């Protein structure tokens, strides 16, 4: 029985031979072929609309489809997701308070990702956070700081930080899950964002 299910995969709790509890993310069978058909249909429709409507050409609808295609390709490769997690973990190695699940490469492939199981409190479970004595104001500041650090300092950031991907450990540590969608910003763009925020 999966503990989580999404359009492209499912997650299951398992145990390694040494007894460590892990989460195993498995790509759904046939999902690549189904998505390829959907993206080809989207591309054909976008091309037709662009040929017939000047506004669509200005918006570059085909460009949107191409970007969606690239993003989906990244999410279908669990090896890439594991590397994304490790990169963010390395970026925050000297900044305590953010926990990224360890990746177990010996039991992972591009279609199966095995990672450390994190068991914190969902960040939007206010009653459980209060019962655990977590300072929610401090937690909010810490979460915002981590997101801003990823975007403005590192230029490599988690692209889907919704409440389902954020847990809170007993000490108030933020546990960040699901690295299938990430973004990057060049140094020049980061500098522009800093100037925008500061003005």
Coordinates of N, CA and C in Angstrom, one line a residue:
X1 N 0.9 -1.2 0.0 CA 0.0 0.0 0.0 C 0.9 1.2 0.0
X2 N 0.7 2.1 -1.0 CA 1.6 3.3 -1.1 C 1.2 4.3 0.0
X3 N 2.3 5.0 0.5 CA 2.0 6.1 1.5 C 1.7 7.4 0.7
X4 N 2.1 7.4 -0.5 CA 1.8 8.6 -1.3 C 1.7 8.2 -2.8
X5 N 0.8 8.9 -3.5 CA 0.6 8.6 -4.9 C 0.4 9.8 -5.7
X6 N 1.1 9.9 -6.8 CA 1.0 11.1 -7.7 C 0.8 10.6 -9.1
X7 N 0.7 11.5 -10.1 CA 0.4 11.1 -11.4 C 1.5 10.3 -12.1
X8 N 2.8 10.5 -11.7 CA 3.8 9.8 -12.3 C 4.5 8.7 -11.5
X9 N 4.2 8.7 -10.2 CA 4.8 7.6 -9.3 C 4.1 7.4 -8.0
X10 N 4.6 6.4 -7.3 CA 4.1 6.1 -5.9 C 5.2 6.0 -5.0
X11 N 5.0 6.3 -3.7 CA 6.0 6.1 -2.7 C 5.5 5.0 -1.7
X12 N 6.5 4.2 -1.3 CA 6.2 3.1 -0.4 C 7.3 3.1 0.8
X13 N 6.9 2.7 2.0 CA 7.8 2.5 3.1 C 8.4 1.1 2.9
X14 N 9.7 1.0 3.1 CA 10.4 -0.3 3.1 C 11.5 -0.3 4.1
X15 N 12.3 -1.4 4.2 CA 13.4 -1.5 5.1 C 14.6 -2.1 4.3
X16 N 15.8 -1.5 4.5 CA 17.0 -2.0 3.9 C 17.4 -3.3 4.7
X17 N 18.2 -4.2 4.1 CA 18.6 -5.4 4.8 C 19.2 -5.1 6.2
X18 N 19.8 -3.9 6.5 CA 20.3 -3.7 7.8 C 19.3 -3.1 8.8
X19 N 18.0 -3.0 8.3 CA 16.9 -2.6 9.2 C 16.6 -1.1 9.1
X20 N 17.4 -0.3 8.3 CA 17.0 1.1 8.2 C 15.7 1.3 7.4
X21 N 14.9 2.1 8.0 CA 13.6 2.4 7.3 C 13.8 3.4 6.2
X22 N 13.3 3.1 5.0 CA 13.4 4.0 3.8 C 12.1 4.3 3.2
X23 N 12.1 5.2 2.3 CA 11.0 5.5 1.4 C 11.5 5.1 0.0
X24 N 10.7 4.4 -0.8 CA 11.0 4.0 -2.1 C 10.0 4.6 -3.1
X25 N 10.5 5.4 -4.0 CA 9.7 6.1 -5.0 C 9.8 5.3 -6.3
X26 N 8.6 4.9 -6.8 CA 8.6 4.0 -8.0 C 7.8 4.7 -9.1
X27 N 8.4 4.8 -10.3 CA 7.8 5.4 -11.4 C 6.6 4.5 -11.9
X28 N 5.5 5.0 -12.3 CA 4.4 4.2 -12.7 C 4.7 3.6 -14.1
X29 N 4.3 2.3 -14.3 CA 4.5 1.6 -15.6 C 3.8 2.4 -16.7
X30 N 4.4 2.6 -17.8 CA 3.8 3.2 -19.0 C 3.6 4.7 -18.9
X31 N 4.1 5.3 -17.8 CA 3.8 6.8 -17.7 C 4.6 7.6 -18.7
X32 N 5.8 7.1 -19.1 CA 6.6 7.9 -20.1 C 5.8 7.9 -21.4
X33 N 5.3 6.8 -21.9 CA 4.6 6.7 -23.2 C 3.4 7.6 -23.1
X34 N 2.6 7.5 -22.0 CA 1.4 8.3 -21.9 C 1.7 9.8 -22.0
X35 N 2.8 10.2 -21.2 CA 3.1 11.6 -21.2 C 3.7 12.1 -22.6
X36 N 4.4 11.2 -23.3 CA 4.9 11.6 -24.6 C 3.7 11.9 -25.6
X37 N 2.7 11.0 -25.5 CA 1.5 11.3 -26.3 C 0.9 12.6 -26.0
X38 N 0.7 12.9 -24.7 CA 0.1 14.1 -24.2 C 0.9 15.3 -24.7
X39 N 2.2 15.3 -24.6 CA 3.0 16.4 -24.9 C 3.0 16.6 -26.5
X40 N 3.0 15.5 -27.2 CA 2.9 15.7 -28.7 C 1.6 16.3 -29.1
X41 N 0.5 16.0 -28.4 CA -0.8 16.6 -28.7 C -0.7 18.1 -28.3
X42 N -0.1 18.4 -27.2 CA 0.0 19.8 -26.8 C 0.8 20.6 -27.8
X43 N 1.9 20.0 -28.3 CA 2.8 20.7 -29.2 C 2.0 20.9 -30.5
X44 N 1.3 20.0 -31.0 CA 0.5 20.1 -32.2 C -0.6 21.2 -32.1
X45 N -1.2 21.3 -31.0 CA -2.3 22.3 -30.7 C -1.6 23.7 -30.6
X46 N -0.5 23.8 -29.9 CA 0.2 25.1 -29.8 C 0.7 25.6 -31.1
X47 N 1.2 24.7 -32.0 CA 1.6 25.1 -33.3 C 0.5 25.6 -34.2
X48 N -0.7 24.9 -34.1 CA -1.8 25.4 -34.8 C -2.3 26.8 -34.3
X49 N -2.4 26.9 -33.0 CA -2.8 28.2 -32.5 C -1.8 29.3 -32.9
X50 N -0.5 29.0 -32.8 CA 0.5 30.1 -33.2 C 0.4 30.5 -34.6
X51 N 0.0 29.5 -35.5 CA -0.1 29.8 -36.9 C -1.3 30.8 -37.2
X52 N -2.3 30.7 -36.3 CA -3.6 31.4 -36.6 C -3.8 32.6 -35.7
X53 N -2.9 32.8 -34.7 CA -3.2 33.9 -33.7 C -1.9 34.6 -33.4
X54 N -1.8 35.8 -33.7 CA -0.5 36.6 -33.5 C -0.1 36.7 -32.0
X55 N -1.1 36.8 -31.2 CA -0.8 36.9 -29.7 C -0.1 35.6 -29.2
X56 N -0.6 34.5 -29.7 CA 0.0 33.2 -29.4 C 1.5 33.2 -29.8
X57 N 1.8 33.7 -31.0 CA 3.2 33.8 -31.5 C 4.0 34.6 -30.6
X58 N 3.5 35.8 -30.2 CA 4.2 36.7 -29.2 C 4.4 36.0 -27.9
X59 N 3.5 35.2 -27.4 CA 3.6 34.5 -26.1 C 4.5 33.3 -26.3
X60 N 4.8 32.9 -27.5 CA 5.6 31.7 -27.8 C 5.0 30.4 -27.0
X61 N 3.8 30.1 -27.4 CA 3.2 28.9 -26.9 C 4.0 27.6 -27.0
X62 N 4.6 27.5 -28.2 CA 5.5 26.3 -28.4 C 6.7 26.3 -27.4
X63 N 7.2 27.5 -27.1 CA 8.2 27.6 -26.1 C 7.7 27.1 -24.7
X64 N 6.5 27.4 -24.3 CA 5.9 26.9 -23.1 C 5.9 25.4 -23.1
X65 N 5.4 24.8 -24.2 CA 5.3 23.3 -24.3 C 6.7 22.7 -24.2
X66 N 7.7 23.3 -24.9 CA 9.1 22.8 -24.8 C 9.6 22.8 -23.4
X67 N 9.3 23.9 -22.7 CA 9.8 24.0 -21.3 C 9.1 23.0 -20.4
X68 N 7.8 22.8 -20.6 CA 7.0 21.8 -19.9 C 7.6 20.4 -20.2
X69 N 8.0 20.1 -21.4 CA 8.6 18.9 -21.8 C 9.9 18.6 -21.1
X70 N 10.7 19.7 -21.0 CA 12.0 19.5 -20.3 C 11.8 19.3 -18.8
X71 N 10.8 20.0 -18.2 CA 10.6 19.8 -16.8 C 10.1 18.4 -16.5
X72 N 9.2 17.9 -17.3 CA 8.7 16.6 -17.1 C 9.8 15.5 -17.3
X73 N 10.6 15.7 -18.3 CA 11.7 14.8 -18.5 C 12.6 14.7 -17.3
X74 N 12.8 15.8 -16.6 CA 13.6 15.8 -15.3 C 12.9 15.1 -14.2
X75 N 11.6 15.2 -14.2 CA 10.8 14.5 -13.1 C 10.7 13.0 -13.3
X76 N 10.8 12.6 -14.6 CA 10.8 11.2 -14.9 C 12.1 10.4 -14.7
X77 N 13.1 11.2 -14.4 CA 14.5 10.6 -14.1 C 14.8 10.7 -12.6
X78 N 14.6 9.6 -11.9 CA 14.8 9.6 -10.5 C 16.3 9.8 -10.1
X79 N 17.2 9.4 -11.1 CA 18.6 9.7 -10.8 C 18.8 11.2 -10.7
X80 N 18.2 11.9 -11.6 CA 18.4 13.4 -11.5 C 17.8 13.9 -10.2
X81 N 16.6 13.4 -9.8 CA 16.0 13.9 -8.6 C 16.9 13.6 -7.4
X82 N 17.6 12.4 -7.3 CA 18.5 12.1 -6.3 C 19.7 13.1 -6.3
X83 N 20.2 13.4 -7.4 CA 21.3 14.3 -7.5 C 20.9 15.7 -7.1
X84 N 19.7 16.1 -7.4 CA 19.2 17.4 -7.0 C 19.1 17.5 -5.4
X85 N 18.7 16.4 -4.8 CA 18.6 16.4 -3.3 C 20.0 16.5 -2.8
X86 N 21.0 15.8 -3.3 CA 22.3 15.8 -2.8 C 23.0 17.2 -3.0
X87 N 22.6 17.9 -4.1 CA 23.2 19.2 -4.3 C 22.7 20.2 -3.3
X88 N 21.4 20.1 -3.0 CA 20.8 21.0 -2.0 C 21.4 20.7 -0.6
X89 N 21.5 19.4 -0.3 CA 22.1 19.0 1.0 C 23.5 19.6 1.1
X90 N 24.3 19.5 0.0 CA 25.7 20.0 0.0 C 25.7 21.5 0.2
X91 N 24.7 22.2 -0.4 CA 24.7 23.7 -0.3 C 24.4 24.1 1.1
X92 N 23.6 23.3 1.8 CA 23.2 23.6 3.2 C 24.0 22.9 4.3
X93 N 25.1 22.2 3.9 CA 25.9 21.4 4.8 C 26.4 22.3 6.0
X94 N 26.7 23.6 5.8 CA 27.2 24.4 6.8 C 26.1 25.4 7.3
X95 N 24.9 25.2 6.9 CA 23.8 26.0 7.4 C 22.8 25.1 8.1
X96 N 22.8 24.9 9.4 CA 22.0 24.0 10.1 C 20.5 24.3 10.1
X97 N 19.7 23.3 10.2 CA 18.3 23.5 10.4 C 17.4 23.0 9.2
X98 N 18.1 22.6 8.1 CA 17.4 22.0 7.0 C 17.9 20.6 6.8
X99 N 16.9 19.7 6.7 CA 17.3 18.3 6.6 C 16.8 17.8 5.2
X100 N 17.7 17.1 4.5 CA 17.4 16.6 3.2 C 17.6 15.0 3.3
X101 N 16.7 14.2 2.8 CA 16.8 12.8 3.0 C 18.0 12.3 2.2
X102 N 18.8 11.4 2.9 CA 19.9 10.7 2.2 C 19.4 9.8 1.1
X103 N 20.2 9.7 0.0 CA 19.8 8.9 -1.1 C 20.6 7.6 -1.0
X104 N 20.0 6.4 -1.2 CA 20.7 5.2 -1.2 C 20.8 4.7 -2.6
X105 N 22.0 5.0 -3.2 CA 22.2 4.7 -4.6 C 22.2 3.3 -5.0
X106 N 22.7 2.4 -4.0 CA 22.8 1.0 -4.3 C 21.5 0.4 -4.6
X107 N 20.4 1.0 -4.2 CA 19.0 0.4 -4.4 C 18.2 1.4 -5.2
X108 N 18.8 2.3 -6.0 CA 18.1 3.3 -6.8 C 18.5 3.1 -8.3
X109 N 17.6 3.5 -9.2 CA 17.8 3.6 -10.6 C 17.1 4.8 -11.1
X110 N 17.1 5.0 -12.5 CA 16.3 6.1 -13.0 C 14.8 6.0 -12.8
X111 N 14.3 4.8 -12.5 CA 12.9 4.6 -12.3 C 12.5 4.3 -10.8
X112 N 13.5 4.1 -10.0 CA 13.3 3.8 -8.5 C 14.2 4.6 -7.7
X113 N 13.7 5.3 -6.7 CA 14.6 6.1 -5.9 C 14.4 5.7 -4.4
X114 N 15.4 5.3 -3.8 CA 15.4 4.9 -2.4 C 16.0 5.9 -1.5
X115 N 15.3 6.4 -0.5 CA 15.9 7.5 0.3 C 15.5 7.3 1.8
X116 N 16.2 8.0 2.6 CA 16.0 8.0 4.0 C 14.6 8.4 4.3
X117 N 13.9 7.7 5.3 CA 12.6 8.1 5.6 C 12.6 9.2 6.7
X118 N 12.0 10.3 6.4 CA 11.9 11.4 7.4 C 10.5 11.4 8.0
X119 N 10.3 11.6 9.3 CA 9.0 11.4 9.9 C 8.6 12.6 10.7
X120 N 8.9 13.8 10.3 CA 8.5 15.0 11.0 C 7.0 15.2 10.9
X121 N 6.6 16.3 11.5 CA 5.2 16.8 11.5 C 4.9 17.6 10.2
X122 N 3.8 17.3 9.5 CA 3.5 18.2 8.3 C 3.5 19.6 8.8
X123 N 4.1 20.5 8.0 CA 4.3 21.9 8.4 C 2.9 22.6 8.5
X124 N 1.9 22.1 7.9 CA 0.6 22.8 8.0 C -0.3 22.2 9.1
X125 N 0.2 21.2 9.9 CA -0.6 20.6 11.0 C -0.3 21.5 12.2
X126 N -1.1 22.6 12.3 CA -0.9 23.6 13.4 C -1.0 23.0 14.8
X127 N -2.1 22.1 14.9 CA -2.3 21.5 16.2 C -1.1 20.7 16.7
X128 N -0.6 19.9 15.8 CA 0.5 19.0 16.1 C 1.8 19.8 16.4
X129 N 2.0 20.9 15.6 CA 3.2 21.8 15.9 C 3.1 22.4 17.3
X130 N 1.9 22.9 17.6 CA 1.7 23.5 18.9 C 1.9 22.4 20.0
X131 N 1.3 21.2 19.8 CA 1.5 20.2 20.8 C 2.9 19.8 21.0
X132 N 3.7 19.9 20.0 CA 5.2 19.6 20.1 C 6.0 20.8 20.6
X133 N 5.3 21.9 20.8 CA 6.0 23.1 21.4 C 6.9 23.8 20.3
X134 N 6.5 23.7 19.1 CA 7.3 24.3 18.0 C 6.9 25.8 17.9
X135 N 7.8 26.7 17.9 CA 7.5 28.1 17.7 C 7.2 28.4 16.2
X136 N 6.0 28.6 15.9 CA 5.6 28.7 14.5 C 6.1 30.0 13.9
X137 N 6.2 31.0 14.6 CA 6.7 32.3 14.0 C 8.2 32.1 13.6
X138 N 9.0 31.5 14.5 CA 10.4 31.2 14.2 C 10.5 30.2 13.1
X139 N 9.6 29.2 13.0 CA 9.6 28.2 12.0 C 9.3 28.9 10.6
X140 N 8.4 29.8 10.6 CA 8.0 30.5 9.4 C 9.2 31.3 8.9
X141 N 9.9 32.0 9.8 CA 11.1 32.8 9.4 C 12.2 31.9 8.9
X142 N 12.4 30.7 9.5 CA 13.4 29.8 9.1 C 13.1 29.3 7.7
X143 N 11.9 28.9 7.5 CA 11.5 28.4 6.2 C 11.7 29.4 5.1
X144 N 11.3 30.7 5.4 CA 11.4 31.7 4.4 C 12.9 32.0 4.1
X145 N 13.7 31.9 5.1 CA 15.2 32.2 5.0 C 15.8 31.1 4.1
X146 N 15.4 29.8 4.3 CA 15.9 28.7 3.5 C 15.6 28.9 2.1
X147 N 14.3 29.2 1.8 CA 13.9 29.4 0.4 C 14.7 30.6 -0.2
X148 N 14.8 31.7 0.5 CA 15.5 32.8 -0.1 C 17.0 32.5 -0.3
X149 N 17.6 31.7 0.6 CA 19.0 31.3 0.5 C 19.1 30.5 -0.8
X150 N 18.2 29.6 -1.0 CA 18.3 28.7 -2.2 C 18.3 29.6 -3.5
X151 N 17.3 30.5 -3.5 CA 17.1 31.3 -4.7 C 18.2 32.4 -4.9
X152 N 18.4 33.2 -3.8 CA 19.3 34.3 -4.0 C 20.8 34.1 -3.7
X153 N 21.1 33.1 -2.9 CA 22.5 32.8 -2.6 C 23.0 31.7 -3.4
X154 N 22.3 30.5 -3.5 CA 22.8 29.4 -4.2 C 22.5 29.4 -5.7
X155 N 21.3 30.0 -6.0 CA 20.9 30.0 -7.4 C 20.4 28.6 -7.9
X156 N 20.1 27.7 -6.9 CA 19.6 26.4 -7.2 C 18.6 26.1 -6.1
X157 N 17.3 25.9 -6.5 CA 16.3 25.9 -5.5 C 15.2 24.9 -5.8
X158 N 14.6 24.4 -4.7 CA 13.5 23.5 -4.7 C 12.3 24.2 -5.5
X159 N 11.8 23.5 -6.5 CA 10.7 24.1 -7.3 C 9.3 23.9 -6.9
X160 N 9.1 23.1 -5.8 CA 7.7 22.7 -5.4 C 7.6 22.7 -3.9
X161 N 7.9 23.8 -3.2 CA 7.9 23.8 -1.7 C 6.5 23.9 -1.1
X162 N 5.5 23.1 -1.5 CA 4.2 23.2 -0.9 C 4.2 22.4 0.4
X163 N 3.1 22.6 1.2 CA 3.1 22.0 2.6 C 3.3 20.4 2.6
X164 N 2.9 19.8 1.5 CA 3.1 18.3 1.4 C 4.5 17.9 1.4
X165 N 5.4 18.8 1.0 CA 6.8 18.5 0.8 C 7.7 19.1 2.0
X166 N 7.0 19.6 3.0 CA 7.7 20.2 4.2 C 7.2 19.5 5.5
X167 N 8.2 18.9 6.2 CA 7.9 18.4 7.5 C 8.8 19.2 8.5
X168 N 8.4 19.0 9.8 CA 9.1 19.7 10.9 C 9.6 18.6 11.9
X169 N 10.9 18.6 12.1 CA 11.4 17.6 13.1 C 11.2 18.1 14.5
X170 N 11.5 17.2 15.4 CA 11.2 17.5 16.9 C 11.9 18.8 17.3
X171 N 13.1 19.1 16.8 CA 13.8 20.2 17.3 C 13.5 21.5 16.5
X172 N 12.5 21.4 15.6 CA 12.1 22.5 14.7 C 12.9 22.5 13.4
X173 N 13.7 21.5 13.2 CA 14.4 21.3 11.9 C 13.4 21.2 10.8
X174 N 13.6 21.8 9.6 CA 12.7 21.7 8.5 C 13.2 20.5 7.6
X175 N 12.3 19.6 7.3 CA 12.7 18.4 6.5 C 12.0 18.6 5.1
X176 N 12.8 18.7 4.1 CA 12.3 19.0 2.8 C 12.3 17.8 1.9
X177 N 11.2 17.5 1.3 CA 11.0 16.3 0.5 C 10.8 16.7 -1.0
X178 N 11.0 15.7 -1.9 CA 10.6 15.7 -3.3 C 11.5 16.7 -4.1
X179 N 12.5 16.2 -4.8 CA 13.4 17.1 -5.5 C 13.3 16.9 -7.0
X180 N 12.1 16.5 -7.5 CA 11.9 16.3 -8.9 C 11.9 17.6 -9.7
X181 N 11.4 18.6 -9.0 CA 11.3 19.9 -9.7 C 12.2 20.9 -9.0
X182 N 13.2 21.4 -9.7 CA 14.1 22.4 -9.2 C 14.3 23.5 -10.2
X183 N 14.8 24.6 -9.7 CA 15.1 25.8 -10.6 C 16.5 26.3 -10.4
X184 N 17.0 27.0 -11.4 CA 18.3 27.6 -11.3 C 18.2 29.1 -11.7
X185 N 19.0 29.9 -11.1 CA 19.1 31.3 -11.5 C 20.6 31.7 -11.6
X186 N 20.9 32.4 -12.7 CA 22.2 32.9 -12.9 C 22.6 33.9 -11.8
X187 N 23.9 34.2 -11.7 CA 24.3 35.2 -10.7 C 23.8 36.5 -11.1
X188 N 23.7 36.9 -12.4 CA 23.2 38.2 -12.8 C 21.7 38.3 -12.4
X189 N 20.9 37.2 -12.6 CA 19.5 37.3 -12.2 C 19.3 37.4 -10.7
X190 N 20.2 36.7 -10.0 CA 20.1 36.7 -8.5 C 20.4 38.2 -8.1
X191 N 21.4 38.8 -8.7 CA 21.7 40.2 -8.3 C 20.5 41.1 -8.6
X192 N 19.9 40.9 -9.7 CA 18.7 41.7 -10.1 C 17.6 41.5 -9.1
X193 N 17.4 40.3 -8.6 CA 16.3 40.0 -7.6 C 16.6 40.7 -6.3
X194 N 17.9 40.6 -5.9 CA 18.3 41.2 -4.7 C 18.1 42.7 -4.7
X195 N 18.4 43.4 -5.9 CA 18.2 44.8 -6.0 C 16.7 45.1 -6.0
X196 N 15.9 44.2 -6.6 CA 14.4 44.4 -6.6 C 13.9 44.3 -5.2
X197 N 14.3 43.3 -4.4 CA 13.8 43.2 -3.0 C 14.3 44.3 -2.1
X198 N 15.5 44.8 -2.4 CA 16.1 45.9 -1.5 C 15.4 47.2 -1.8
X199 N 14.9 47.4 -3.0 CA 14.4 48.7 -3.4 C 13.0 49.0 -2.9

